[in-house]
mmCIF file of C-alpha atoms and ligand atoms in Angstrom:
data_model
loop_
_atom_site.group_PDB
_atom_site.id
_atom_site.type_symbol
_atom_site.label_atom_id
_atom_site.label_comp_id
_atom_site.label_asym_id
_atom_site.label_seq_id
_atom_site.Cartn_x
_atom_site.Cartn_y
_atom_site.Cartn_z
ATOM 1 C CA MET N 1 2.320 -11.381 -27.462
ATOM 2 C CA PRO N 2 2.310 -8.043 -25.644
ATOM 3 C CA ASP N 3 5.033 -5.648 -26.725
ATOM 4 C CA PRO N 4 7.572 -5.664 -23.857
ATOM 5 C CA SER N 5 8.550 -2.062 -24.627
ATOM 6 C CA THR N 6 5.003 -0.907 -23.793
ATOM 7 C CA PRO N 7 4.506 -0.630 -20.022
ATOM 8 C CA ARG N 8 1.392 -2.400 -18.806
ATOM 9 C CA SER N 9 -1.612 -0.315 -17.822
ATOM 10 C CA LEU N 10 -1.748 1.780 -14.683
ATOM 11 C CA ARG N 11 -3.890 -0.218 -12.252
ATOM 12 C CA LEU N 12 -5.797 2.257 -10.120
ATOM 13 C CA GLY N 13 -7.832 1.080 -7.113
ATOM 14 C CA VAL N 14 -10.885 2.926 -5.777
ATOM 15 C CA ALA N 15 -11.778 1.983 -2.184
ATOM 16 C CA GLY N 16 -14.037 3.380 0.534
ATOM 17 C CA PRO N 17 -17.263 2.524 2.359
ATOM 18 C CA VAL N 18 -20.479 1.583 0.541
ATOM 19 C CA GLY N 19 -22.354 4.520 -0.911
ATOM 20 C CA THR N 20 -19.558 7.105 -0.794
ATOM 21 C CA GLY N 21 -19.583 7.363 -4.584
ATOM 22 C CA LYS N 22 -16.883 4.967 -5.869
ATOM 23 C CA SER N 23 -18.864 3.794 -8.921
ATOM 24 C CA SER N 24 -19.889 7.369 -9.688
ATOM 25 C CA LEU N 25 -16.266 8.543 -9.387
ATOM 26 C CA ILE N 26 -15.184 5.816 -11.818
ATOM 27 C CA ALA N 27 -17.926 6.912 -14.222
ATOM 28 C CA THR N 28 -16.698 10.497 -13.853
ATOM 29 C CA VAL N 29 -13.080 9.513 -14.579
ATOM 30 C CA CYS N 30 -14.187 7.500 -17.627
ATOM 31 C CA ARG N 31 -16.287 10.387 -18.917
ATOM 32 C CA ALA N 32 -13.367 12.799 -18.458
ATOM 33 C CA LEU N 33 -10.704 10.586 -20.042
ATOM 34 C CA ALA N 34 -12.341 8.079 -22.425
ATOM 35 C CA ASP N 35 -11.577 10.266 -25.447
ATOM 36 C CA GLU N 36 -7.842 10.366 -24.811
ATOM 37 C CA LEU N 37 -7.061 7.135 -22.928
ATOM 38 C CA ARG N 38 -7.845 3.439 -23.379
ATOM 39 C CA LEU N 39 -9.665 2.468 -20.217
ATOM 40 C CA GLY N 40 -10.975 -0.665 -18.533
ATOM 41 C CA VAL N 41 -12.899 -1.245 -15.292
ATOM 42 C CA ILE N 42 -13.116 -4.150 -12.827
ATOM 43 C CA THR N 43 -15.789 -4.097 -10.125
ATOM 44 C CA ASN N 44 -15.986 -6.191 -6.957
ATOM 45 C CA ASP N 45 -19.388 -6.982 -5.489
ATOM 46 C CA ILE N 46 -20.192 -9.594 -2.897
ATOM 47 C CA TYR N 47 -23.040 -11.359 -4.652
ATOM 48 C CA THR N 48 -23.971 -9.352 -7.717
ATOM 49 C CA ASP N 49 -22.579 -7.484 -10.689
ATOM 50 C CA GLU N 50 -24.588 -4.405 -9.785
ATOM 51 C CA ASP N 51 -21.667 -1.944 -9.945
ATOM 52 C CA ALA N 52 -20.625 -3.263 -13.354
ATOM 53 C CA ARG N 53 -24.203 -2.965 -14.601
ATOM 54 C CA PHE N 54 -24.465 0.598 -13.255
ATOM 55 C CA LEU N 55 -21.250 1.561 -15.050
ATOM 56 C CA ARG N 56 -22.290 -0.130 -18.304
ATOM 57 C CA SER N 57 -25.617 1.678 -18.195
ATOM 58 C CA ALA N 58 -23.824 4.987 -17.591
ATOM 59 C CA GLY N 59 -22.601 4.586 -21.155
ATOM 60 C CA VAL N 60 -19.154 6.005 -20.446
ATOM 61 C CA LEU N 61 -17.234 3.010 -21.826
ATOM 62 C CA GLU N 62 -17.906 0.084 -24.151
ATOM 63 C CA PRO N 63 -19.795 -2.432 -21.970
ATOM 64 C CA GLU N 64 -17.202 -5.151 -22.730
ATOM 65 C CA ARG N 65 -14.493 -3.104 -21.032
ATOM 66 C CA ILE N 66 -16.296 -3.301 -17.685
ATOM 67 C CA ARG N 67 -16.010 -6.645 -15.896
ATOM 68 C CA ALA N 68 -17.359 -7.826 -12.559
ATOM 69 C CA VAL N 69 -15.639 -10.008 -10.008
ATOM 70 C CA GLU N 70 -18.039 -11.609 -7.534
ATOM 71 C CA THR N 71 -16.061 -12.028 -4.358
ATOM 72 C CA GLY N 72 -18.422 -13.979 -2.116
ATOM 73 C CA ALA N 73 -18.190 -12.923 1.545
ATOM 74 C CA CYS N 74 -15.443 -10.568 2.728
ATOM 75 C CA PRO N 75 -14.818 -8.475 -0.401
ATOM 76 C CA HIS N 76 -11.818 -6.800 1.245
ATOM 77 C CA THR N 77 -10.047 -10.177 1.106
ATOM 78 C CA ALA N 78 -10.222 -10.193 -2.699
ATOM 79 C CA ILE N 79 -8.403 -6.853 -2.956
ATOM 80 C CA ARG N 80 -5.930 -7.361 -0.146
ATOM 81 C CA ASP N 81 -5.162 -10.909 0.991
ATOM 82 C CA ASP N 82 -5.854 -13.136 -1.972
ATOM 83 C CA VAL N 83 -5.927 -10.939 -5.050
ATOM 84 C CA THR N 84 -5.871 -13.863 -7.502
ATOM 85 C CA VAL N 85 -9.352 -13.434 -8.982
ATOM 86 C CA ASN N 86 -8.820 -9.716 -9.410
ATOM 87 C CA LEU N 87 -5.366 -10.112 -10.938
ATOM 88 C CA LEU N 88 -6.715 -12.665 -13.412
ATOM 89 C CA ALA N 89 -9.585 -10.330 -14.314
ATOM 90 C CA VAL N 90 -7.199 -7.385 -14.824
ATOM 91 C CA GLU N 91 -4.760 -9.428 -16.907
ATOM 92 C CA GLU N 92 -7.577 -10.819 -19.051
ATOM 93 C CA LEU N 93 -8.950 -7.332 -19.652
ATOM 94 C CA GLU N 94 -5.461 -6.024 -20.501
ATOM 95 C CA ARG N 95 -4.971 -8.897 -22.926
ATOM 96 C CA ASP N 96 -8.377 -8.576 -24.590
ATOM 97 C CA PHE N 97 -8.087 -4.816 -25.127
ATOM 98 C CA ALA N 98 -4.313 -4.388 -25.402
ATOM 99 C CA PRO N 99 -2.905 -1.871 -25.017
ATOM 100 C CA LEU N 100 -4.873 -0.290 -22.159
ATOM 101 C CA ASP N 101 -3.677 2.879 -20.429
ATOM 102 C CA VAL N 102 -5.592 2.654 -17.158
ATOM 103 C CA VAL N 103 -7.611 -0.098 -15.461
ATOM 104 C CA LEU N 104 -9.816 1.171 -12.638
ATOM 105 C CA ILE N 105 -10.638 -1.393 -9.940
ATOM 106 C CA GLU N 106 -13.556 -0.701 -7.596
ATOM 107 C CA SER N 107 -13.429 -2.377 -4.195
ATOM 108 C CA GLY N 108 -16.460 -4.107 -2.720
ATOM 109 C CA GLY N 109 -16.699 -1.193 -0.309
ATOM 110 C CA ASP N 110 -17.651 -3.191 2.747
ATOM 111 C CA ASN N 111 -15.399 -1.508 5.245
ATOM 112 C CA LEU N 112 -13.936 1.852 6.254
ATOM 113 C CA THR N 113 -10.492 0.306 6.624
ATOM 114 C CA ALA N 114 -10.286 -1.910 3.516
ATOM 115 C CA THR N 115 -7.277 -1.199 1.303
ATOM 116 C CA PHE N 116 -5.828 -2.654 -1.881
ATOM 117 C CA SER N 117 -2.683 -4.734 -1.927
ATOM 118 C CA PRO N 118 0.175 -3.139 -3.905
ATOM 119 C CA ALA N 119 0.352 -6.549 -5.610
ATOM 120 C CA LEU N 120 -2.955 -5.649 -7.308
ATOM 121 C CA VAL N 121 -2.868 -1.868 -7.835
ATOM 122 C CA ASP N 122 -0.169 0.696 -8.589
ATOM 123 C CA ALA N 123 -2.055 3.499 -6.886
ATOM 124 C CA GLN N 124 -5.260 3.847 -4.903
ATOM 125 C CA ILE N 125 -7.933 6.411 -4.195
ATOM 126 C CA PHE N 126 -9.881 6.265 -0.941
ATOM 127 C CA VAL N 127 -13.357 7.807 -1.083
ATOM 128 C CA LEU N 128 -15.259 9.373 1.824
ATOM 129 C CA ASP N 129 -18.367 11.485 1.479
ATOM 130 C CA VAL N 130 -19.567 14.506 3.407
ATOM 131 C CA ALA N 131 -22.750 12.639 4.361
ATOM 132 C CA GLY N 132 -20.632 10.271 6.482
ATOM 133 C CA GLY N 133 -19.963 13.218 8.792
ATOM 134 C CA GLY N 134 -17.250 15.843 9.077
ATOM 135 C CA ASP N 135 -15.276 13.955 11.711
ATOM 136 C CA VAL N 136 -14.761 10.698 9.795
ATOM 137 C CA ALA N 137 -11.590 11.975 8.110
ATOM 138 C CA ARG N 138 -10.065 12.664 11.518
ATOM 139 C CA LYS N 139 -10.681 9.097 12.657
ATOM 140 C CA GLY N 140 -8.026 7.824 10.301
ATOM 141 C CA GLY N 141 -7.310 4.255 9.238
ATOM 142 C CA PRO N 142 -4.907 3.014 6.580
ATOM 143 C CA GLY N 143 -6.918 4.145 3.527
ATOM 144 C CA ILE N 144 -7.703 7.584 4.931
ATOM 145 C CA GLY N 145 -4.142 8.030 6.170
ATOM 146 C CA ARG N 146 -2.080 6.610 3.339
ATOM 147 C CA ALA N 147 -3.993 6.080 0.087
ATOM 148 C CA ASP N 148 -2.380 7.975 -2.812
ATOM 149 C CA LEU N 149 -5.404 10.273 -2.962
ATOM 150 C CA LEU N 150 -8.195 10.868 -0.456
ATOM 151 C CA VAL N 151 -11.428 12.113 -2.010
ATOM 152 C CA VAL N 152 -13.977 13.979 0.110
ATOM 153 C CA ASN N 153 -16.942 13.357 -2.150
ATOM 154 C CA LYS N 154 -20.426 14.854 -2.725
ATOM 155 C CA THR N 155 -19.412 18.333 -1.585
ATOM 156 C CA ASP N 156 -22.652 19.579 -3.188
ATOM 157 C CA LEU N 157 -24.480 17.917 -0.261
ATOM 158 C CA ALA N 158 -22.396 19.605 2.462
ATOM 159 C CA PRO N 159 -24.875 22.419 3.218
ATOM 160 C CA TYR N 160 -27.670 19.878 3.716
ATOM 161 C CA VAL N 161 -25.767 17.678 6.150
ATOM 162 C CA GLY N 162 -24.138 20.502 8.112
ATOM 163 C CA VAL N 163 -20.565 19.680 7.132
ATOM 164 C CA ASP N 164 -17.863 22.291 6.606
ATOM 165 C CA VAL N 165 -15.925 20.981 3.591
ATOM 166 C CA ASP N 166 -12.831 23.134 4.210
ATOM 167 C CA GLU N 167 -12.630 21.862 7.763
ATOM 168 C CA MET N 168 -13.090 18.237 6.657
ATOM 169 C CA VAL N 169 -10.340 18.649 4.053
ATOM 170 C CA ALA N 170 -8.043 20.277 6.630
ATOM 171 C CA ASP N 171 -8.668 17.418 9.094
ATOM 172 C CA ALA N 172 -7.988 14.882 6.351
ATOM 173 C CA SER N 173 -4.785 16.646 5.286
ATOM 174 C CA ALA N 174 -3.581 16.637 8.893
ATOM 175 C CA ALA N 175 -4.343 12.904 9.190
ATOM 176 C CA ARG N 176 -2.348 12.306 5.971
ATOM 177 C CA ASP N 177 0.821 14.259 6.655
ATOM 178 C CA GLY N 178 0.168 16.375 3.611
ATOM 179 C CA ARG N 179 -0.698 13.598 1.127
ATOM 180 C CA ALA N 180 -3.195 14.640 -1.556
ATOM 181 C CA VAL N 181 -6.816 15.365 -0.610
ATOM 182 C CA LEU N 182 -9.458 16.364 -3.154
ATOM 183 C CA ALA N 183 -12.900 17.818 -2.423
ATOM 184 C CA LEU N 184 -15.078 16.433 -5.233
ATOM 185 C CA SER N 185 -18.585 16.636 -6.573
ATOM 186 C CA ARG N 186 -19.612 15.267 -9.908
ATOM 187 C CA THR N 187 -21.546 18.509 -10.404
ATOM 188 C CA ASP N 188 -18.512 20.730 -9.692
ATOM 189 C CA GLU N 189 -16.521 20.982 -12.924
ATOM 190 C CA PRO N 190 -13.266 22.385 -11.465
ATOM 191 C CA SER N 191 -13.116 19.476 -8.996
ATOM 192 C CA VAL N 192 -13.692 16.957 -11.824
ATOM 193 C CA ARG N 193 -10.858 18.605 -13.777
ATOM 194 C CA ALA N 194 -8.588 18.326 -10.729
ATOM 195 C CA LEU N 195 -9.395 14.598 -10.486
ATOM 196 C CA ARG N 196 -8.634 14.158 -14.177
ATOM 197 C CA THR N 197 -5.305 15.966 -13.773
ATOM 198 C CA TRP N 198 -4.384 13.794 -10.787
ATOM 199 C CA VAL N 199 -5.039 10.574 -12.777
ATOM 200 C CA LEU N 200 -2.971 11.871 -15.713
ATOM 201 C CA GLU N 201 -0.077 12.794 -13.405
ATOM 202 C CA VAL N 202 -0.032 9.364 -11.782
ATOM 203 C CA LEU N 203 -0.178 7.727 -15.224
ATOM 204 C CA GLU N 204 2.752 9.865 -16.352
ATOM 205 C CA GLY N 205 4.757 8.832 -13.278
ATOM 206 C CA HIS N 206 3.857 5.182 -13.872
ATOM 207 C CA ARG N 207 5.078 5.359 -17.471
ATOM 208 C CA ARG N 208 8.295 7.121 -16.550
ATOM 209 C CA GLY N 209 8.933 4.680 -13.739
ATOM 210 C CA THR N 210 8.968 7.432 -11.118
ATOM 211 C CA HIS N 211 5.683 6.472 -9.445
ATOM 212 C CA VAL N 212 6.306 4.143 -6.495
ATOM 213 C CA PRO N 213 3.314 2.040 -5.381
ATOM 214 C CA GLN N 214 2.619 2.511 -1.663
ATOM 215 C CA ASP N 215 1.095 0.007 0.725
ATOM 216 C CA PRO N 216 -1.323 1.850 3.015
ATOM 217 C CA GLY N 217 -1.183 -1.160 5.341
ATOM 218 C CA PRO N 218 -3.685 -3.846 6.293
ATOM 219 C CA MET N 219 -7.120 -3.281 7.747
ATOM 220 C CA ALA N 220 -7.719 -3.740 11.455
ATOM 221 C CA PRO N 221 -8.315 -7.282 12.755
ATOM 222 C CA HIS N 222 -12.032 -7.814 13.113
ATOM 223 C CA PHE N 223 -14.785 -10.301 13.879
ATOM 224 C CA HIS N 224 -17.600 -11.661 11.808
ATOM 225 C CA ALA N 225 -20.210 -12.306 14.459
ATOM 226 C CA ASP N 226 -22.118 -14.851 12.421
ATOM 227 C CA GLU N 227 -19.112 -17.083 11.819
ATOM 228 C CA SER N 228 -18.938 -20.079 14.113
ATOM 229 C CA HIS N 229 -16.329 -19.940 16.842
ATOM 230 C CA PRO N 230 -16.485 -21.108 20.467
ATOM 231 C CA ASP N 231 -16.154 -17.468 21.520
ATOM 232 C CA GLY N 232 -19.027 -16.435 19.329
ATOM 233 C CA GLY N 233 -17.133 -15.101 16.349
ATOM 234 C CA TYR N 234 -14.253 -15.929 14.080
ATOM 235 C CA VAL N 235 -11.166 -13.765 14.436
ATOM 236 C CA HIS N 236 -10.347 -12.577 10.984
ATOM 237 C CA ALA N 237 -6.921 -11.141 11.419
ATOM 238 C CA HIS N 238 -5.481 -10.682 7.914
ATOM 239 C CA ALA N 239 -1.988 -10.952 9.313
ATOM 240 C CA HIS N 240 0.761 -9.687 7.059
ATOM 241 C CA GLU N 241 4.491 -9.552 7.269
ATOM 242 C CA HIS N 242 5.750 -6.031 6.816
ATOM 243 C CA GLU N 243 9.239 -4.844 6.174
HETATM 244 N N1 GDP S 1 -25.189 14.582 -4.496
HETATM 245 C C1 GDP S 1 -24.270 13.736 -4.975
HETATM 246 N N2 GDP S 1 -24.539 12.418 -4.997
HETATM 247 C C2 GDP S 1 -23.591 11.588 -5.482
HETATM 248 C C3 GDP S 1 -22.338 12.048 -5.967
HETATM 249 N N3 GDP S 1 -21.616 10.962 -6.354
HETATM 250 C C4 GDP S 1 -22.388 9.882 -6.137
HETATM 251 N N4 GDP S 1 -23.597 10.248 -5.612
HETATM 252 C C5 GDP S 1 -24.728 9.368 -5.238
HETATM 253 O O1 GDP S 1 -24.345 8.579 -4.135
HETATM 254 C C6 GDP S 1 -24.970 7.294 -4.194
HETATM 255 C C7 GDP S 1 -23.907 6.202 -4.100
HETATM 256 O O2 GDP S 1 -23.039 6.308 -5.212
HETATM 257 P P1 GDP S 1 -22.209 5.074 -5.771
HETATM 258 O O3 GDP S 1 -21.303 5.604 -6.808
HETATM 259 O O4 GDP S 1 -23.112 3.960 -6.141
HETATM 260 O O5 GDP S 1 -21.397 4.659 -4.445
HETATM 261 P P2 GDP S 1 -20.468 3.376 -4.166
HETATM 262 O O6 GDP S 1 -21.303 2.421 -3.357
HETATM 263 O O7 GDP S 1 -19.340 3.909 -3.359
HETATM 264 O O8 GDP S 1 -20.036 2.824 -5.486
HETATM 265 C C8 GDP S 1 -25.730 7.263 -5.507
HETATM 266 O O9 GDP S 1 -27.080 7.555 -5.243
HETATM 267 C C9 GDP S 1 -25.075 8.356 -6.325
HETATM 268 O O10 GDP S 1 -25.951 8.924 -7.287
HETATM 269 C C10 GDP S 1 -22.081 13.466 -5.924
HETATM 270 O O11 GDP S 1 -21.017 13.988 -6.315
HETATM 271 N N5 GDP S 1 -23.089 14.256 -5.420
HETATM 272 MG MG1 MG S 2 -20.192 0.942 -6.303
#
């Protein structure tokens, strides 16, 4: 039986479009904190366990502490609308390696507007990269606007893609009403230390009971063109009731 006096792990979601560096960021967090915290990782891929295999091969955590959820189509659904498979995976991991301090959950990364449900995670990071263009932060969306932390990733590439990092961070900060924004590169030590500090602060708040999970809000209604519908697509609205 778990000790009821020990708070359960901090469940930390990492969302953002494919290729922005979510798996790499998780590897970076594990590398920075594995000596002092007990960590676990859940990945979400549509058809494969590629992210889990990448993280196991990075050697930053015992391979058994990294588990893959295969979501089938629509990976955003598994982190937002029906979180059952993810919750079961998190709870199993917490039970098998009790006590864990932090479980990192990587989203399938299919969509710029996908966010985690607060029923699944206590806090979430949204990851953009400079290669996606300097104006993407300005375009907004629930993750960019209201995730607990917005990461502008791969700043080492900025000179090659003609992006002004300071400007991108300023645009992002404006879109977030001052919520935290971090310019990150895995090759920039001070930025990795800042990420580590942020995770430790959120964990501290979670343990003290002062951290309040936020719901960034649902993604925009959208179509899947290949799904059969008389109008040529299936409206996939993810309707939620909000207070
Ligand atoms: N230059 C650079 N490349 C990075 C950085 N972080 C990740 N990448 C690369 O970006 C690509 C996508 O990273 P990955 O973590 O798999 O992205 P994910 O799809 O969001 O999980 C890979 O080729 C990584 O090596 C970074 O800080 N700098
Ligand atoms: Mg990944």
